[in-house]
XYZ file of C-alpha atoms in Angstrom:
323
model
C 0.000 0.000 0.000
C 1.233 3.442 -0.840
C 2.426 5.639 1.992
C 3.456 8.940 0.501
C 3.418 11.135 3.604
C 6.895 12.229 4.580
C 5.937 15.072 6.896
C 6.457 14.998 10.621
C 3.061 15.305 12.314
C 2.542 15.957 16.011
C -0.021 13.460 17.275
C -1.597 13.525 20.693
C -2.249 10.373 22.677
C -5.988 10.217 21.807
C -5.149 10.760 18.149
C -2.519 8.040 18.308
C -5.024 5.643 19.861
C -7.489 6.436 17.079
C -4.817 5.873 14.444
C -3.854 2.475 15.876
C -7.546 1.528 16.173
C -8.176 2.395 12.533
C -5.017 0.571 11.460
C -6.010 -2.525 13.402
C -9.596 -2.665 12.157
C -8.944 -1.805 8.530
C -5.748 -3.833 8.493
C -7.647 -6.941 9.611
C -10.395 -6.147 7.097
C -7.790 -5.840 4.332
C -5.684 -8.867 5.196
C -8.411 -11.435 5.909
C -10.055 -11.484 2.436
C -6.638 -11.461 0.790
C -5.602 -14.645 2.588
C -8.797 -16.276 1.347
C -7.984 -15.261 -2.225
C -4.389 -16.398 -1.808
C -5.735 -19.790 -0.773
C -8.061 -19.917 -3.802
C -5.264 -18.797 -6.123
C -3.058 -21.516 -4.678
C -5.717 -24.115 -5.484
C -5.955 -22.755 -9.021
C -2.177 -22.871 -9.483
C -2.178 -26.462 -8.275
C -5.053 -27.242 -10.644
C -3.155 -25.889 -13.641
C -0.231 -28.190 -12.819
C -2.289 -31.242 -11.891
C -3.095 -32.541 -15.398
C -1.069 -32.889 -18.559
C -3.735 -31.122 -20.640
C -3.046 -27.940 -18.687
C 0.726 -28.341 -18.761
C 0.773 -28.985 -22.519
C -1.738 -26.388 -23.730
C -0.244 -22.945 -24.520
C -3.200 -20.853 -23.343
C -3.228 -22.642 -19.982
C 0.511 -22.064 -19.635
C -0.075 -18.343 -20.225
C -2.903 -18.390 -17.709
C -0.624 -20.047 -15.153
C 1.989 -17.333 -15.682
C -0.627 -14.589 -15.248
C -2.055 -16.194 -12.138
C 1.406 -16.774 -10.663
C 2.315 -13.099 -11.166
C -0.981 -11.906 -9.663
C -0.640 -14.243 -6.683
C 2.953 -13.261 -6.014
C 2.098 -9.571 -6.250
C -0.847 -10.086 -3.901
C 1.385 -11.873 -1.395
C 4.014 -9.118 -1.512
C 1.326 -6.481 -1.065
C 0.049 -8.295 2.016
C 3.582 -8.542 3.397
C 4.128 -4.794 3.016
C 0.728 -4.108 4.575
C 1.405 -6.388 7.555
C 4.781 -4.714 8.107
C 3.038 -1.325 8.217
C 0.557 -2.314 10.940
C 2.775 -2.642 14.100
C 4.619 -0.524 12.569
C 7.845 -2.273 11.531
C 10.558 -0.057 10.042
C 13.120 -1.797 7.858
C 16.396 -0.750 6.283
C 16.475 0.898 2.876
C 18.257 -2.171 1.512
C 15.536 -4.603 2.654
C 12.749 -2.330 1.463
C 14.413 -1.817 -1.917
C 14.640 -5.586 -2.481
C 10.953 -6.128 -1.664
C 9.779 -3.171 -3.739
C 11.921 -4.010 -6.790
C 10.715 -7.625 -6.743
C 7.129 -6.374 -6.564
C 7.799 -3.960 -9.444
C 9.120 -6.820 -11.582
C 6.107 -9.057 -10.980
C 3.649 -6.173 -11.427
C 4.912 -5.550 -14.961
C 4.311 -9.184 -15.935
C 0.493 -9.028 -15.833
C -0.185 -6.462 -18.622
C 2.478 -7.943 -20.899
C 1.106 -11.440 -20.340
C -2.402 -10.208 -21.195
C -1.063 -8.925 -24.524
C 0.421 -12.351 -25.318
C -2.832 -14.089 -24.310
C -4.792 -11.806 -26.641
C -2.414 -12.521 -29.516
C -2.822 -16.251 -28.878
C -6.608 -15.939 -29.190
C -6.158 -13.807 -32.331
C -4.026 -16.474 -33.989
C -6.447 -19.211 -32.886
C -9.410 -17.494 -34.570
C -7.849 -15.710 -37.548
C -5.309 -18.409 -38.482
C -6.863 -21.651 -37.213
C -4.946 -23.882 -39.626
C -1.592 -22.443 -38.551
C -2.398 -22.067 -34.863
C -0.912 -25.405 -33.810
C 2.300 -24.634 -35.705
C 2.665 -21.057 -34.435
C 1.442 -21.397 -30.859
C 3.454 -24.352 -29.580
C 4.516 -25.180 -26.036
C 8.112 -24.193 -26.830
C 7.103 -20.882 -28.417
C 4.849 -20.182 -25.455
C 7.756 -20.825 -23.093
C 9.890 -18.390 -25.094
C 7.089 -15.795 -24.950
C 6.836 -16.165 -21.178
C 10.608 -15.777 -20.919
C 10.474 -12.591 -23.014
C 7.682 -11.231 -20.790
C 9.785 -11.749 -17.671
C 12.898 -10.334 -19.372
C 11.053 -7.158 -20.380
C 9.584 -6.901 -16.895
C 13.095 -7.076 -15.414
C 14.213 -3.938 -17.281
C 12.000 -1.681 -15.162
C 13.538 -2.587 -11.762
C 17.034 -2.203 -13.210
C 16.220 1.342 -14.328
C 14.587 2.072 -10.976
C 17.687 0.796 -9.202
C 19.801 3.274 -11.177
C 17.367 6.075 -10.318
C 17.492 4.999 -6.678
C 21.259 5.328 -6.565
C 21.502 8.568 -8.591
C 18.513 10.640 -7.502
C 17.196 9.360 -4.174
C 18.613 9.868 -0.681
C 19.432 6.195 -0.351
C 21.589 4.657 2.366
C 21.495 0.856 2.371
C 21.901 0.312 6.126
C 19.793 3.254 7.261
C 16.418 2.558 8.893
C 13.543 4.034 6.920
C 11.592 6.812 8.584
C 8.420 5.746 6.765
C 6.750 2.453 6.029
C 8.204 0.464 3.162
C 6.408 1.434 -0.032
C 7.154 2.462 -3.597
C 6.782 6.194 -3.055
C 8.752 6.045 0.201
C 11.790 5.042 -1.882
C 11.154 6.860 -5.179
C 10.054 10.399 -4.411
C 12.270 12.520 -6.662
C 10.821 14.403 -9.634
C 12.838 12.230 -12.043
C 11.410 9.018 -10.569
C 7.863 10.373 -10.649
C 8.149 11.455 -14.289
C 9.676 8.092 -15.192
C 6.795 6.298 -13.476
C 4.209 8.303 -15.422
C 6.009 7.771 -18.737
C 6.433 4.037 -18.155
C 2.761 3.619 -17.209
C 1.644 5.526 -20.306
C 3.907 3.612 -22.714
C 3.161 0.173 -21.235
C -0.598 0.447 -21.110
C -0.893 2.261 -24.428
C 1.172 -0.428 -26.189
C -0.629 -3.339 -24.535
C -3.992 -1.647 -25.075
C -3.285 -1.295 -28.810
C -2.335 -4.983 -29.033
C -5.511 -6.089 -27.251
C -7.741 -3.740 -29.284
C -6.249 -4.939 -32.576
C -6.744 -8.534 -31.470
C -10.334 -7.790 -30.476
C -11.223 -6.131 -33.788
C -9.516 -8.925 -35.716
C -11.442 -11.609 -33.847
C -14.689 -9.614 -34.174
C -14.243 -9.328 -37.949
C -13.748 -13.073 -38.262
C -16.708 -13.748 -35.964
C -19.025 -11.674 -38.152
C -17.917 -13.292 -41.404
C -17.655 -16.862 -40.124
C -20.237 -19.213 -41.569
C -19.562 -21.952 -39.029
C -18.317 -22.345 -35.470
C -19.699 -18.953 -34.476
C -19.858 -20.055 -30.845
C -16.093 -20.599 -30.731
C -15.253 -17.254 -32.350
C -17.723 -15.432 -30.106
C -16.157 -17.036 -27.059
C -12.693 -15.970 -28.241
C -13.950 -12.409 -28.787
C -15.374 -12.315 -25.262
C -12.082 -13.632 -23.912
C -10.122 -10.817 -25.583
C -12.658 -8.308 -24.231
C -12.074 -9.800 -20.802
C -8.349 -9.199 -21.259
C -9.074 -5.519 -21.921
C -11.095 -5.288 -18.710
C -8.248 -6.919 -16.800
C -5.808 -4.464 -18.378
C -7.928 -1.565 -17.131
C -7.860 -3.092 -13.649
C -4.058 -3.358 -13.853
C -3.960 0.280 -14.979
C -6.052 1.330 -11.990
C -3.556 -0.448 -9.730
C -0.629 1.377 -11.338
C -2.381 4.735 -11.063
C -3.422 4.215 -7.451
C -0.098 5.496 -6.091
C -0.286 8.649 -8.242
C -3.903 9.277 -7.213
C -3.139 8.675 -3.539
C -0.228 11.103 -3.710
C -2.528 13.722 -5.234
C -5.128 13.199 -2.471
C -2.453 13.471 0.215
C -1.076 16.689 -1.271
C -4.468 18.340 -0.989
C -3.869 18.564 2.747
C -7.582 18.380 3.623
C -7.418 14.949 5.253
C -6.143 14.229 8.729
C -3.979 11.213 9.520
C -6.905 8.931 10.349
C -8.778 9.863 7.172
C -5.641 9.196 5.131
C -5.396 5.721 6.618
C -9.046 4.987 5.821
C -8.680 6.202 2.224
C -5.435 4.231 1.872
C -7.036 0.990 3.031
C -10.038 1.492 0.726
C -7.683 2.005 -2.198
C -5.671 -1.028 -1.167
C -8.718 -3.314 -1.038
C -10.580 -2.240 -4.173
C -7.802 -1.005 -6.477
C -4.711 -2.986 -5.474
C -6.006 -6.261 -4.016
C -9.238 -6.952 -5.897
C -7.779 -6.944 -9.448
C -5.185 -9.512 -8.357
C -7.932 -11.822 -7.092
C -10.170 -11.885 -10.159
C -8.137 -14.033 -12.557
C -8.606 -17.310 -10.700
C -12.330 -16.733 -10.192
C -12.994 -15.550 -13.754
C -11.062 -18.277 -15.544
C -11.714 -20.951 -12.947
C -15.476 -20.643 -13.311
C -15.644 -19.614 -16.974
C -13.551 -22.355 -18.568
C -15.416 -25.662 -18.611
C -12.267 -27.782 -18.525
C -10.716 -25.884 -15.638
C -13.944 -25.481 -13.665
C -14.526 -29.190 -13.080
C -10.974 -29.867 -11.908
C -10.745 -26.607 -9.939
C -13.983 -27.219 -8.024
C -12.905 -30.800 -7.344
C -9.589 -29.707 -5.805
C -11.280 -26.864 -3.928
C -13.857 -29.220 -2.398
C -11.153 -31.715 -1.484
C -9.055 -28.984 0.151
C -12.013 -27.635 2.134
C -13.114 -31.138 3.148
C -9.583 -32.088 4.221
C -9.241 -28.839 6.167
C -12.569 -29.376 7.900
C -11.678 -32.968 8.703
C -8.321 -31.967 10.200
C -9.975 -29.316 12.372
C -12.519 -31.818 13.592
C -9.747 -34.288 14.363
C -7.797 -31.646 16.298
C -10.823 -30.899 18.476
C -11.037 -34.548 19.525
C-alpha cells in the first residue's frame, strides 16, 4: 500500500489511539479477504499443474503465468501491509529488495495479457496455422520474453534509486516500506508516469487490434460462431483486466494527489489508503482465478474438485484436532 506522507506530524495520545484503532480494524479487514484469495489462487495454481492437458496447452501455460504473477504480487502487497501495521521499520536495503521484486512481478500481468490476446487472435484468424505457431516451446519463449522485459524496469529504478534518491542501504527508513517512500524525486515520478503511459498504451493497442480482428472473423464466419464469439469475449475480458491493472498502477499517483491536498487528517488518510488497497490494489489480483476458474469448462470441473477436497480435508483436520 502506498504511503506517501513524509511530513512529521505531532499526534496527541488520543489521536494516536485512534490511528492504531483504525489501522487494526482496517488492516484486519484488508488482510483477511486477501488470505482467502491467496488460498483460492493456490488451489488454481495447483489445478493448472495437476493434469497434462493444462501443462501442454499454450493458453493454460499463459494463464498459469498470469495467475502466478498476480498471486505473487498479492502476497508481496500483504507482506508490506502487515509490516506497516505494528509498525515495523526496515532498512532501505531490505525495502528496496521487496519493492523491486514487486515492481518486476507487477509488470508481468499487462504484458502477459497482450500475449494471451495474440494467442486468441491467432487461434481465430489463423486456425490452420495455430498449432504450428502457438506451440509449447514458443509459449515458453514468450513467457521468458515477458519476464525479461519486466526485469528492465527494476534495473532502471535501481539506477534512479542510486543517482537521484537519498538512499543509504543500512539506514532505517523513517516511513513504512512502499514504492513512493523510496522513489520520491521528480525524475522518478516522471519516469513512473512515462512508463505507465507507454506500457498500457502499447498493450492496449495490441488487445484492441486482437479484439477487432477476432470480431471481424466472428461476423464473417459461416460456421463455429460459438467458438469465435467465445474468443472475442475472452479478448474483451483481457481488456477489462488491463484496465484493472492500470487502476492499480495509477493508485499510487492518485493517492499522492489526495495526500497533497492537505484536507485529510492522519486517520482519514489511513481509511482512504485501506479502501484504495482493497478495491484497487487487491481486488484486481484476485479476479483471474475466479474468472477463468469458473468460466472455462475444462478448468472449472478440476478446480472445483480440488477446492472441495481442500475444504473437506481442512474441515476434517480441524474436527480431528478438536477430539
